[in-house]
Structure formats: C-alpha cells, structure tokens
Tab-separated table of C-alpha atoms and ligand atoms in Angstrom:
chain	number	residue	atom	x	y	z
B	1	MET	CA	14.555	-22.546	-0.151
B	2	MET	CA	16.625	-18.833	-1.734
B	3	SER	CA	14.946	-16.157	-0.323
B	4	ARG	CA	15.558	-12.132	-1.491
B	5	PHE	CA	15.756	-9.146	0.760
B	6	THR	CA	14.972	-6.116	-2.191
B	7	ILE	CA	14.594	-2.206	-2.226
B	8	PRO	CA	15.112	0.840	-3.603
B	9	ARG	CA	19.491	1.690	-4.236
B	10	ASP	CA	19.226	4.781	-2.612
B	11	ILE	CA	16.752	6.622	0.219
B	12	PHE	CA	16.565	9.804	1.022
B	13	TYR	CA	15.170	11.001	3.980
B	14	GLY	CA	14.278	14.174	6.303
B	15	THR	CA	12.863	17.169	5.743
B	16	GLY	CA	14.044	18.957	2.443
B	17	SER	CA	14.811	15.538	0.941
B	18	MET	CA	13.707	16.338	-1.858
B	19	LYS	CA	17.240	18.349	-2.807
B	20	GLU	CA	18.666	15.375	-3.053
B	21	LEU	CA	16.956	14.820	-6.635
B	22	GLY	CA	19.050	18.172	-7.326
B	23	LYS	CA	22.778	16.563	-7.127
B	24	LEU	CA	21.524	12.987	-9.598
B	25	THR	CA	23.860	12.907	-12.375
B	26	GLY	CA	23.721	11.514	-15.722
B	27	TYR	CA	19.862	12.001	-16.848
B	28	LYS	CA	18.939	14.488	-19.402
B	29	ARG	CA	14.566	14.083	-19.603
B	30	ALA	CA	12.781	13.336	-16.473
B	31	PHE	CA	8.356	12.248	-16.596
B	32	ILE	CA	6.684	13.967	-13.813
B	33	VAL	CA	3.757	11.765	-12.815
B	34	THR	CA	1.322	13.580	-10.451
B	35	ASP	CA	-1.960	13.503	-9.910
B	36	ARG	CA	-4.519	17.100	-10.108
B	37	VAL	CA	-3.642	17.898	-5.993
B	38	ILE	CA	-0.277	17.917	-6.505
B	39	PRO	CA	0.006	21.302	-8.330
B	40	LYS	CA	-2.141	23.311	-5.512
B	41	LEU	CA	-0.333	22.202	-2.893
B	42	GLY	CA	2.784	23.749	-5.003
B	43	PHE	CA	5.392	20.769	-4.181
B	44	LEU	CA	4.991	19.792	-7.969
B	45	PHE	CA	7.020	22.862	-8.632
B	46	GLU	CA	10.147	23.339	-6.402
B	47	LEU	CA	10.389	19.396	-7.593
B	48	ASN	CA	10.399	20.334	-11.430
B	49	ASP	CA	13.050	23.012	-10.659
B	50	ILE	CA	14.802	21.014	-8.744
B	51	LEU	CA	15.678	18.422	-11.522
B	52	ILE	CA	15.697	21.603	-13.970
B	53	SER	CA	18.825	23.025	-11.838
B	54	ALA	CA	20.158	19.282	-11.956
B	55	GLY	CA	20.383	19.935	-15.877
B	56	MET	CA	17.025	17.515	-17.080
B	57	GLU	CA	14.264	18.509	-19.257
B	58	THR	CA	10.561	17.859	-18.213
B	59	LYS	CA	7.573	17.280	-18.820
B	60	VAL	CA	4.744	16.481	-16.052
B	61	TYR	CA	1.806	14.478	-16.666
B	62	THR	CA	-0.975	15.389	-14.002
B	63	GLY	CA	-3.633	12.989	-14.508
B	64	VAL	CA	-3.831	10.494	-12.425
B	65	GLU	CA	-7.043	9.079	-9.991
B	66	SER	CA	-7.572	7.394	-6.667
B	67	ASP	CA	-6.850	3.923	-7.461
B	68	PRO	CA	-6.190	4.655	-11.405
B	69	ASP	CA	-7.500	2.550	-14.054
B	70	ILE	CA	-5.660	0.891	-16.818
B	71	THR	CA	-7.347	3.448	-19.058
B	72	ALA	CA	-5.024	6.330	-17.904
B	73	VAL	CA	-1.744	4.289	-17.837
B	74	MET	CA	-2.049	3.631	-20.952
B	75	GLU	CA	-2.304	7.020	-21.902
B	76	GLY	CA	0.077	7.927	-19.604
B	77	ALA	CA	3.053	5.640	-21.203
B	78	HIS	CA	1.750	7.084	-24.587
B	79	LEU	CA	3.055	10.566	-23.899
B	80	MET	CA	5.869	9.094	-21.953
B	81	GLN	CA	7.010	6.859	-25.534
B	82	GLU	CA	6.743	11.154	-27.572
B	83	PHE	CA	9.164	12.386	-24.271
B	84	GLN	CA	11.569	8.850	-24.236
B	85	PRO	CA	12.419	10.082	-20.150
B	86	ASP	CA	15.407	8.306	-18.973
B	87	LEU	CA	13.979	9.072	-15.659
B	88	ILE	CA	11.078	8.380	-14.804
B	89	VAL	CA	9.296	10.642	-10.635
B	90	ALA	CA	5.973	10.067	-9.800
B	91	ILE	CA	4.764	12.136	-6.722
B	92	GLY	CA	1.753	11.905	-5.056
B	93	GLY	CA	-0.261	8.720	-3.104
B	94	GLY	CA	0.400	5.923	-4.082
B	95	SER	CA	-2.548	6.053	-6.738
B	96	SER	CA	0.605	7.931	-8.279
B	97	ILE	CA	3.178	5.782	-7.837
B	98	ASP	CA	2.112	3.133	-8.320
B	99	ALA	CA	0.268	4.670	-11.678
B	100	ALA	CA	4.121	5.526	-12.654
B	101	LYS	CA	5.443	1.755	-12.062
B	102	ALA	CA	2.365	0.487	-14.632
B	103	MET	CA	3.840	3.594	-17.325
B	104	TRP	CA	6.963	2.031	-16.950
B	105	ILE	CA	6.206	-1.279	-18.003
B	106	PHE	CA	4.175	-0.314	-21.360
B	107	TYR	CA	6.853	2.731	-22.141
B	108	GLU	CA	9.573	-0.042	-21.677
B	109	HIS	CA	7.508	-2.670	-23.630
B	110	PRO	CA	4.456	-0.918	-25.919
B	111	ALA	CA	3.448	-3.527	-27.398
B	112	ILE	CA	2.593	-5.309	-23.745
B	113	THR	CA	-0.738	-5.839	-22.890
B	114	PHE	CA	-3.070	-5.805	-19.475
B	115	ASP	CA	-4.055	-9.644	-19.631
B	116	GLU	CA	-0.577	-10.496	-20.789
B	117	ILE	CA	0.904	-8.696	-17.871
B	118	LEU	CA	-1.422	-10.842	-15.278
B	119	LYS	CA	-0.835	-13.810	-16.948
B	120	ASN	CA	2.582	-13.805	-17.140
B	121	GLY	CA	4.382	-11.257	-15.066
B	122	THR	CA	6.209	-8.536	-15.857
B	123	PRO	CA	8.677	-8.303	-17.953
B	124	PRO	CA	12.114	-7.006	-17.844
B	125	LEU	CA	12.736	-3.422	-16.921
B	126	ARG	CA	14.915	-0.786	-17.018
B	127	LYS	CA	16.706	-0.386	-20.346
B	128	LYS	CA	15.339	2.998	-21.415
B	129	ALA	CA	14.711	5.004	-17.872
B	130	HIS	CA	14.741	4.450	-13.372
B	131	LEU	CA	11.990	5.263	-11.712
B	132	ALA	CA	11.883	8.159	-8.915
B	133	ALA	CA	9.472	8.274	-5.585
B	134	ILE	CA	8.188	10.263	-3.801
B	135	PRO	CA	5.599	9.646	-1.099
B	136	SER	CA	2.845	12.937	-0.615
B	137	THR	CA	0.722	10.330	2.259
B	138	SER	CA	2.620	7.959	4.960
B	139	GLY	CA	0.602	4.877	3.499
B	140	THR	CA	1.106	2.884	1.142
B	141	GLY	CA	4.786	2.277	0.991
B	142	SER	CA	4.940	2.066	-2.644
B	143	GLU	CA	8.445	3.899	-2.949
B	144	VAL	CA	9.539	0.787	-2.271
B	145	THR	CA	7.867	-2.092	-3.528
B	146	SER	CA	7.570	-3.514	-5.793
B	147	PHE	CA	3.436	-3.536	-5.650
B	148	VAL	CA	1.575	-2.235	-8.459
B	149	VAL	CA	-2.733	-2.016	-7.620
B	150	ILE	CA	-4.295	-1.481	-11.481
B	151	SER	CA	-7.688	-0.702	-11.283
B	152	ASP	CA	-10.146	-1.806	-14.258
B	153	HIS	CA	-12.627	0.154	-13.045
B	154	ALA	CA	-14.806	-1.001	-16.378
B	155	ASN	CA	-14.586	-5.016	-14.875
B	156	LYS	CA	-15.361	-3.403	-10.349
B	157	MET	CA	-11.894	-5.070	-10.450
B	158	LYS	CA	-8.791	-3.911	-8.671
B	159	TYR	CA	-5.315	-6.202	-9.108
B	160	PRO	CA	-2.514	-6.540	-7.509
B	161	ILE	CA	0.495	-7.279	-9.627
B	162	ALA	CA	4.194	-7.595	-8.516
B	163	ASP	CA	7.412	-7.950	-9.025
B	164	TYR	CA	11.256	-7.108	-8.062
B	165	ASP	CA	11.436	-4.990	-10.551
B	166	LEU	CA	8.973	-2.985	-9.872
B	167	THR	CA	10.986	-2.104	-7.326
B	168	PRO	CA	11.651	1.991	-7.442
B	169	ASP	CA	15.508	3.282	-7.977
B	170	ILE	CA	15.075	5.595	-5.178
B	171	ALA	CA	12.658	6.532	-3.174
B	172	VAL	CA	12.467	10.343	-0.940
B	173	LEU	CA	10.524	10.455	2.444
B	174	ASP	CA	10.243	13.935	2.472
B	175	ALA	CA	8.147	14.420	5.069
B	176	ASN	CA	7.507	18.611	4.009
B	177	VAL	CA	5.665	17.030	1.052
B	178	ALA	CA	2.969	15.084	3.599
B	179	MET	CA	2.132	17.395	5.600
B	180	THR	CA	-0.197	18.478	3.968
B	181	MET	CA	-2.537	15.468	4.188
B	182	PRO	CA	-6.700	16.073	5.969
B	183	LYS	CA	-6.649	14.191	9.038
B	184	ARG	CA	-9.811	11.359	7.055
B	185	LEU	CA	-6.091	10.811	4.677
B	186	ALA	CA	-4.016	10.140	7.315
B	187	ALA	CA	-6.050	7.903	8.971
B	188	TYR	CA	-6.647	6.410	6.661
B	189	THR	CA	-3.265	5.594	5.401
B	190	GLY	CA	-1.845	5.274	8.547
B	191	MET	CA	-4.105	2.172	8.875
B	192	ASP	CA	-3.479	0.793	5.499
B	193	ALA	CA	0.700	0.890	7.037
B	194	LEU	CA	0.076	-0.317	9.908
B	195	CYS	CA	-2.077	-2.957	8.256
B	196	HIS	CA	1.615	-3.506	5.876
B	197	ALA	CA	3.226	-4.093	8.839
B	198	ILE	CA	0.828	-6.736	10.614
B	199	GLU	CA	0.352	-8.850	7.682
B	200	ALA	CA	3.908	-9.009	6.535
B	201	TYR	CA	5.015	-10.041	11.065
B	202	VAL	CA	2.180	-13.080	9.368
B	203	ALA	CA	3.382	-14.035	6.226
B	204	THR	CA	4.560	-16.929	5.553
B	205	ASN	CA	7.003	-15.543	3.557
B	206	ARG	CA	8.707	-13.690	6.907
B	207	ASN	CA	11.897	-13.204	7.496
B	208	ASN	CA	14.969	-11.937	9.644
B	209	PHE	CA	15.036	-9.443	7.375
B	210	THR	CA	11.556	-8.190	7.541
B	211	ASN	CA	10.413	-8.862	11.118
B	212	PRO	CA	12.356	-6.125	12.424
B	213	LEU	CA	11.334	-3.448	9.633
B	214	ALA	CA	7.758	-4.942	10.785
B	215	ILE	CA	8.079	-4.908	14.697
B	216	HIS	CA	9.322	-1.416	14.574
B	217	ALA	CA	7.164	-0.077	12.221
B	218	ILE	CA	3.856	-1.773	14.329
B	219	THR	CA	6.034	0.115	17.141
B	220	VAL	CA	6.047	3.669	15.634
B	221	LEU	CA	2.784	3.809	14.251
B	222	LEU	CA	0.598	2.585	17.165
B	223	GLY	CA	2.584	5.247	19.268
B	224	TYR	CA	2.592	8.057	16.828
B	225	LEU	CA	-0.095	8.007	14.548
B	226	PRO	CA	-2.699	9.505	17.625
B	227	PRO	CA	-0.383	12.387	17.663
B	228	ALA	CA	0.634	12.534	13.753
B	229	TYR	CA	-3.973	12.785	13.546
B	230	ASP	CA	-4.012	15.516	16.030
B	231	GLY	CA	-1.743	17.064	14.262
B	232	ASP	CA	2.081	16.701	15.979
B	233	VAL	CA	5.107	17.841	13.396
B	234	GLU	CA	7.531	15.219	14.449
B	235	ALA	CA	4.390	13.094	15.010
B	236	LYS	CA	4.078	13.042	11.016
B	237	GLN	CA	7.955	12.850	10.860
B	238	GLU	CA	7.769	9.793	12.269
B	239	VAL	CA	4.667	7.906	10.979
B	240	HIS	CA	6.111	9.231	7.220
B	241	ILE	CA	9.511	6.725	8.092
B	242	ALA	CA	7.435	4.231	9.359
B	243	GLN	CA	4.961	3.520	7.194
B	244	CYS	CA	8.133	3.088	5.102
B	245	MET	CA	9.404	0.924	7.127
B	246	ALA	CA	6.016	-0.914	6.969
B	247	GLY	CA	6.754	-1.025	2.908
B	248	MET	CA	9.894	-2.571	2.797
B	249	SER	CA	8.498	-5.133	4.775
B	250	PHE	CA	5.866	-6.751	3.121
B	251	THR	CA	6.908	-6.051	-0.293
B	252	ASN	CA	9.460	-9.080	1.000
B	253	ALA	CA	7.354	-10.875	3.396
B	254	GLY	CA	4.118	-10.148	1.446
B	255	LEU	CA	1.157	-9.721	2.971
B	256	GLY	CA	-2.630	-11.395	3.545
B	257	ILE	CA	-5.875	-11.866	3.352
B	258	THR	CA	-6.793	-8.086	4.611
B	259	HIS	CA	-5.636	-7.108	1.390
B	260	SER	CA	-6.829	-9.716	-0.501
B	261	LEU	CA	-10.592	-8.364	0.891
B	262	ALA	CA	-9.773	-4.597	0.523
B	263	HIS	CA	-8.271	-4.750	-2.967
B	264	LYS	CA	-11.846	-6.754	-3.919
B	265	ILE	CA	-14.216	-4.255	-1.801
B	266	GLY	CA	-12.183	-0.870	-2.914
B	267	GLY	CA	-12.516	-2.289	-6.391
B	268	THR	CA	-16.298	-3.303	-6.291
B	269	PHE	CA	-18.179	-0.544	-3.370
B	270	GLY	CA	-14.961	1.635	-3.939
B	271	THR	CA	-14.247	2.446	-0.653
B	272	PRO	CA	-10.604	3.621	0.121
B	273	HIS	CA	-8.337	1.337	0.447
B	274	GLY	CA	-7.425	2.320	4.169
B	275	LEU	CA	-9.982	2.082	5.628
B	276	CYS	CA	-10.819	-1.718	3.942
B	277	ASN	CA	-7.564	-2.237	6.117
B	278	ALA	CA	-8.662	-0.694	8.929
B	279	ILE	CA	-12.284	-1.947	9.041
B	280	LEU	CA	-10.848	-5.145	8.100
B	281	MET	CA	-7.766	-5.825	10.571
B	282	PRO	CA	-9.518	-6.714	13.839
B	283	TYR	CA	-11.688	-9.705	11.827
B	284	VAL	CA	-8.688	-11.324	9.844
B	285	MET	CA	-6.917	-10.768	12.955
B	286	ARG	CA	-9.381	-13.344	14.672
B	287	TYR	CA	-9.807	-15.760	11.945
B	288	ASN	CA	-5.626	-16.346	11.118
B	289	ALA	CA	-5.277	-17.390	15.046
B	290	LYS	CA	-6.608	-20.140	14.762
B	291	ASP	CA	-3.388	-21.094	13.285
B	292	HIS	CA	-1.285	-21.729	16.023
B	293	MET	CA	1.656	-20.167	14.483
B	294	ALA	CA	-0.050	-17.061	13.985
B	295	ILE	CA	-1.230	-16.325	16.853
B	296	ARG	CA	2.641	-16.738	18.478
B	297	HIS	CA	3.515	-14.265	16.321
B	298	TYR	CA	0.892	-12.492	17.644
B	299	ALA	CA	1.625	-12.856	20.360
B	300	ARG	CA	5.019	-11.865	19.680
B	301	ILE	CA	3.804	-8.136	18.683
B	302	SER	CA	2.268	-7.263	22.428
B	303	ASP	CA	4.815	-8.692	23.927
B	304	ARG	CA	7.319	-6.019	22.380
B	305	LEU	CA	4.883	-3.907	22.568
B	306	SER	CA	4.746	-4.123	26.642
B	307	LEU	CA	0.895	-5.058	26.236
B	308	GLU	CA	-0.427	-7.154	28.805
B	309	GLY	CA	-1.808	-10.747	28.886
B	310	GLN	CA	0.093	-13.973	30.017
B	311	ARG	CA	-1.436	-16.506	27.718
B	312	GLU	CA	-1.438	-16.244	23.741
B	313	MET	CA	-5.253	-15.480	23.784
B	314	ASN	CA	-5.058	-12.757	26.318
B	315	MET	CA	-2.010	-11.145	24.677
B	316	LEU	CA	-3.651	-11.675	21.153
B	317	ASN	CA	-6.824	-9.823	22.764
B	318	SER	CA	-4.903	-6.986	23.532
B	319	LEU	CA	-3.398	-6.489	20.332
B	320	ILE	CA	-6.840	-6.213	18.600
B	321	ARG	CA	-7.703	-3.897	21.634
B	322	ALA	CA	-4.795	-2.101	20.674
B	323	VAL	CA	-5.108	-1.619	16.933
B	324	LYS	CA	-9.405	-1.152	17.315
B	325	ASP	CA	-9.075	1.957	19.654
B	326	LEU	CA	-6.158	3.023	17.809
B	327	ALA	CA	-9.211	3.206	14.670
B	328	ALA	CA	-11.883	4.257	16.803
B	329	TYR	CA	-9.414	6.967	18.157
B	330	MET	CA	-9.014	8.747	14.230
B	331	GLU	CA	-13.017	7.973	14.043
B	332	LEU	CA	-12.445	5.248	11.746
B	333	PRO	CA	-16.208	2.909	11.274
B	334	SER	CA	-15.488	-0.796	12.587
B	335	CYS	CA	-17.770	-2.299	10.459
B	336	PHE	CA	-18.361	-1.347	5.998
B	337	LYS	CA	-22.625	-1.377	7.238
B	338	ASP	CA	-21.135	2.235	9.365
B	339	ALA	CA	-18.867	3.038	6.371
B	340	GLY	CA	-21.513	3.730	4.292
B	341	ILE	CA	-22.040	0.769	1.860
B	342	PRO	CA	-25.956	-0.311	1.782
B	343	GLU	CA	-26.916	-3.698	2.284
B	344	GLU	CA	-28.940	-4.225	-0.734
B	345	ASP	CA	-25.322	-3.699	-2.812
B	346	PHE	CA	-23.673	-6.061	0.219
B	347	LEU	CA	-25.736	-9.034	-0.836
B	348	ALA	CA	-25.775	-7.978	-4.553
B	349	ASN	CA	-22.169	-8.608	-4.304
B	350	LYS	CA	-20.678	-10.375	-1.153
B	351	ALA	CA	-19.999	-13.694	-3.168
B	352	GLU	CA	-17.891	-12.173	-5.826
B	353	VAL	CA	-15.867	-10.034	-3.956
B	354	ALA	CA	-15.473	-13.904	-2.017
B	355	HIS	CA	-14.822	-15.346	-5.208
B	356	ASN	CA	-12.552	-12.589	-6.155
B	357	ALA	CA	-10.126	-12.587	-2.599
B	358	LEU	CA	-9.356	-15.323	-2.637
B	359	LEU	CA	-7.584	-15.361	-6.347
B	360	ASP	CA	-5.901	-12.513	-4.996
B	361	SER	CA	-2.425	-12.020	-5.019
B	362	CYS	CA	-2.216	-11.883	-1.638
B	363	THR	CA	-4.245	-15.236	-0.909
B	364	PRO	CA	-1.536	-17.381	-0.724
B	365	THR	CA	0.734	-15.548	1.698
B	366	ASN	CA	-1.195	-15.086	4.763
B	367	PRO	CA	-0.566	-17.517	7.768
B	368	ARG	CA	-4.070	-19.128	7.504
B	369	GLN	CA	-5.352	-20.925	3.879
B	370	PRO	CA	-9.000	-20.077	3.972
B	371	THR	CA	-11.858	-21.227	1.913
B	372	GLU	CA	-14.005	-18.731	-0.640
B	373	GLU	CA	-16.311	-19.607	1.811
B	374	ASP	CA	-14.330	-18.465	4.778
B	375	LEU	CA	-13.826	-15.365	3.072
B	376	LEU	CA	-17.292	-14.521	2.657
B	377	ARG	CA	-17.987	-15.286	6.316
B	378	ILE	CA	-14.761	-13.224	7.153
B	379	PHE	CA	-17.096	-9.872	5.154
B	380	GLU	CA	-20.329	-10.589	6.539
B	381	CYS	CA	-18.888	-9.926	10.399
B	382	ALA	CA	-17.312	-7.184	9.024
B	383	TYR	CA	-20.284	-6.149	6.700
B	384	TYR	CA	-22.496	-6.487	9.905
B	385	GLY	CA	-19.379	-6.400	12.935
B	386	ASN	CA	-21.148	-9.608	14.029
B	387	PRO	CA	-17.688	-11.574	15.805
B	388	ILE	CA	-15.314	-14.033	14.055
B	389	THR	CA	-15.818	-17.856	15.596
B	390	PHE	CA	-14.827	-20.021	13.648
V	401	NAD	N1	2.182	-0.443	-4.388
V	401	NAD	C1	1.568	-0.733	-2.957
V	401	NAD	O1	2.988	-1.460	-2.570
V	401	NAD	C2	0.471	-0.499	-2.900
V	401	NAD	C3	0.495	-0.484	-1.059
V	401	NAD	C4	-1.061	-0.065	-0.292
V	401	NAD	C5	-2.272	1.295	-1.344
V	401	NAD	N2	-1.637	0.483	-2.652
V	401	NAD	C6	-2.652	1.982	-3.577
V	401	NAD	O2	-2.106	2.991	-3.026
V	401	NAD	C7	-3.700	4.073	-4.149
V	401	NAD	C8	-3.698	4.141	-2.208
V	401	NAD	O3	-3.388	5.647	-2.672
V	401	NAD	P1	-3.352	6.375	-0.880
V	401	NAD	O4	-3.599	5.993	-0.058
V	401	NAD	O5	-1.541	7.602	-0.969
V	401	NAD	O6	-4.051	6.945	-1.671
V	401	NAD	P2	-4.056	8.187	-3.295
V	401	NAD	O7	-2.750	8.190	-3.654
V	401	NAD	O8	-5.179	8.013	-4.318
V	401	NAD	O9	-4.781	9.879	-2.830
V	401	NAD	C9	-5.168	9.998	-1.769
V	401	NAD	C10	-6.368	11.579	-2.033
V	401	NAD	O10	-5.636	12.271	-1.238
V	401	NAD	C11	-4.520	13.415	-2.260
V	401	NAD	N3	-3.948	13.040	-2.010
V	401	NAD	C12	-2.460	12.611	-1.425
V	401	NAD	N4	-1.454	13.200	-1.044
V	401	NAD	C13	-1.867	14.837	0.034
V	401	NAD	C14	-1.177	15.077	0.556
V	401	NAD	N5	0.200	16.029	0.669
V	401	NAD	N6	-2.074	16.355	0.917
V	401	NAD	C15	-3.490	16.822	0.360
V	401	NAD	N7	-4.082	16.036	-0.370
V	401	NAD	C16	-3.239	14.479	-0.571
V	401	NAD	C17	-4.495	13.673	-3.391
V	401	NAD	O11	-4.447	13.882	-4.615
V	401	NAD	C18	-6.012	12.008	-3.336
V	401	NAD	O12	-7.069	12.588	-4.041
V	401	NAD	C19	-5.001	2.755	-3.721
V	401	NAD	O13	-5.125	2.672	-5.187
V	401	NAD	C20	-4.225	1.006	-3.051
V	401	NAD	O14	-5.140	0.038	-4.101
V	401	NAD	C21	-0.414	0.127	-3.054
V	402	ZN	ZN1	-1.816	-1.382	1.665
C-alpha cells in the first residue's frame, strides 16, 4: 500500500515569529484574509507592515464569518481575481484559514463550481499563488492541514473537503496572536485539538509518522489545557504548538465520526465546532471501543499518560474520565440538551443529521464502521446524556 505524509514546507514558531514573513523573497502581491475581530486586536496592522517591509503590495479582506459560507468564499475569490496576488495570507481562527483555502481554489480556477469540487475533488493549485496561514485560535490545526470545512448555510450543511494540495506552504505559530482568546474560545478550540489527536490515533490511516505526533499532542493538551484556560502564558504557548502537532497528525491519518457528527450538528444547529467535539468525544470513544484494535489504541494512550488501569477496559475508562474531567474543568456541558439545542429542533433534525454524517468524508477512517442507525443512536445518547450500550 502506498502512503503519503504531507505538511507545510516551512513552519515558523515561537513568540514574535510572524516577523519571519518579513524575510520572504520573490512575492509581489499579498492578499490577506481575515474576519472583523482580528483587525481590532492589532495583529492585522502588524502583519500588513511586515509584508510591506518585504516589498509586497497588500490588500485586506475582512469579510470572513465563523463557519465560512460558500457565498463569502466566492466574494473573496472575486476580489482576488481583481488583485492577482502571488501570496495569500490567512490570519485568524479556523474559519479565516479555511475561507482562504477555499478562495484559493476559485482564484486559481475561476470557472469551477462548488458542486464540481464536492464531486470530483480539488484541481491542482499553486499556478498563481502560495498560501501562508497564521492561526489565532489554538485549535483547528488548519494552518497545516489539507482540510477545508465550508458551510452551505442555505441548506444547513457543512462540507469537509480534503486534498493535499490545500496544505498551506507556510504556517506561522506565533502564540502572541492567540493570547487574546477569551476563555470559552480557548476551551472550545482546545477540545477540538484534543479530539483531532485522539481521532487520528485510532483512525484507519494511522501510521508511524502520525502516531507520535498524536500521542505527544494528547499528552501536552491534557496537561496544559487547564492552566492555559486559567490564563497561564507558558501553558498557552505549549497548547498552541500541540494543536498544530494534532493537525499534522490528523491531516495524514484521517479523523472519525466525532467529526462526521460535529460537522452536521454544527451545520444544522450552529453549535460551535469545538463544543460539538467536546460533547461527542466520550460517547464516540465508548462506541468505537467495541472494535478490538480501537480499544487497544485507546489503552495505549492511557498507558502513555500513566493513567490507572491494568486491563484494556479499565484503561479506556480512565481515558474517557480524563477527557470528561477536562471538559468539566473548562465548564463545558456534557450533552447537547445542556448545550441549549431545543428538544423539538433535535427531534425534527436528528434523522437528517445521522444520514448526512454517514456520508461525511471523515466516516470512512473511523475505526468502527457505523450504520446510519448507529450514528442516530450516538446522537440521541449525546443529546440526552445517556450511556452508550451498543
Ligand atoms: N481545516 C481544518 O483542518 C479544520 C479543522 C477543524 C475545524 N475546522 C473549522 O474551523 C472553524 C472553527 O474555527 P475556530 O474554532 O478556530 O473558530 P473561528 O475561526 O470560527 O473563530 C471564532 C471566533 O473567535 C474569534 N477569534 C479568533 N481568534 C481570536 C483571538 N485570538 N482573540 C479573540 N477572538 C478571536 C473570531 O473572530 C470568531 O469570532 C469551523 O468552521 C470548523 O469546522 C477546520
Ligand atoms: Zn475539528
């Protein structure tokens, strides 16, 4: 079997590393993609000055909304056509980075449609521009991944698209940019990162490169997320690096049905992505543990964390307990009912969520292949807070 491991060519890291972009040569026109919040935090102006100091002309697009919609993507791509950048720089959370990746496709291939991309995959990129990504949340790992999550708000759908060509060329891990995250955002995005690492460690495409990245990320995140949540600067820096390692792992190993369900629940009810994962993770781990390889891999994580337990089942229980305790420490709800999804909305949409989750591109790499009925039952348990028994 042939396999591939792809990450960005350059990763600049450490406090103040955004300045490294000032040393880039060979680029003339930089198009910056971000949302409305980042300019208020001051980083946009700093980035703009750095790119100008490297001899580039710049243009800024601040129209990205959370969970970027296809219409905003088309708007940004249109502005790129006018400006003709040879470098695209995304700064912001996963939404800004994903929006920039999607705009990049339409900039390089103006005639393509979203449906064609969903059906036939992403066409080759880099004829017109390269992509640099600077995450401002410690979370999605999008700065190193081949994934893009685009929403179609009109149809209440969220589509992950995966293609190695979408992996950015440059990632900048400047923890300064993520220091301003409010506590709740730090909790959501931190749990998203933990979920990436745990799902990657049990995914069907796990391999010798992705496993150590996942294990290290899990260890750091479980240890440092509580102090990072409490405002410890060093802990926040550790988390910022670990979420990137989780990204490197999952982009090459694949994810699982926590993400399949999270994409559809987020698309339908607007629940933040990281919160969806934080709630779903313990339920999905319990479901996956019926697969004899998955429970072995969960037990291995537990062993590496020196959690208590001799037998695989006890080790699994310890790991699930550690994930639940972490979520509780960061004051996150443990079921979707408590997260504020009204019961009538849940009842009206649950079948469609399960149906669409089965078709999600993260489902095939889950260690236990679910039926639509399984996904429906997992969602029901995660809505009411009932135990998984199947
Ligand atoms: N491409 C991937 O590999 C991948 C992986 C996981 C999730 N995602 C997607 O990423 C999106 C979620 O991204 P996210 O969780 O990073 O959130 P986000 O980008 O949607 O940002 C959430 C909010 O936080 C604000 N914000 C961002 N950084 C901040 C900072 N430093 N200080 C203060 N406020 C800040 C933003 O302006 C926004 O209002 C979802 O659409 C999800 O599906 C993508
Ligand atoms: Zn995620």
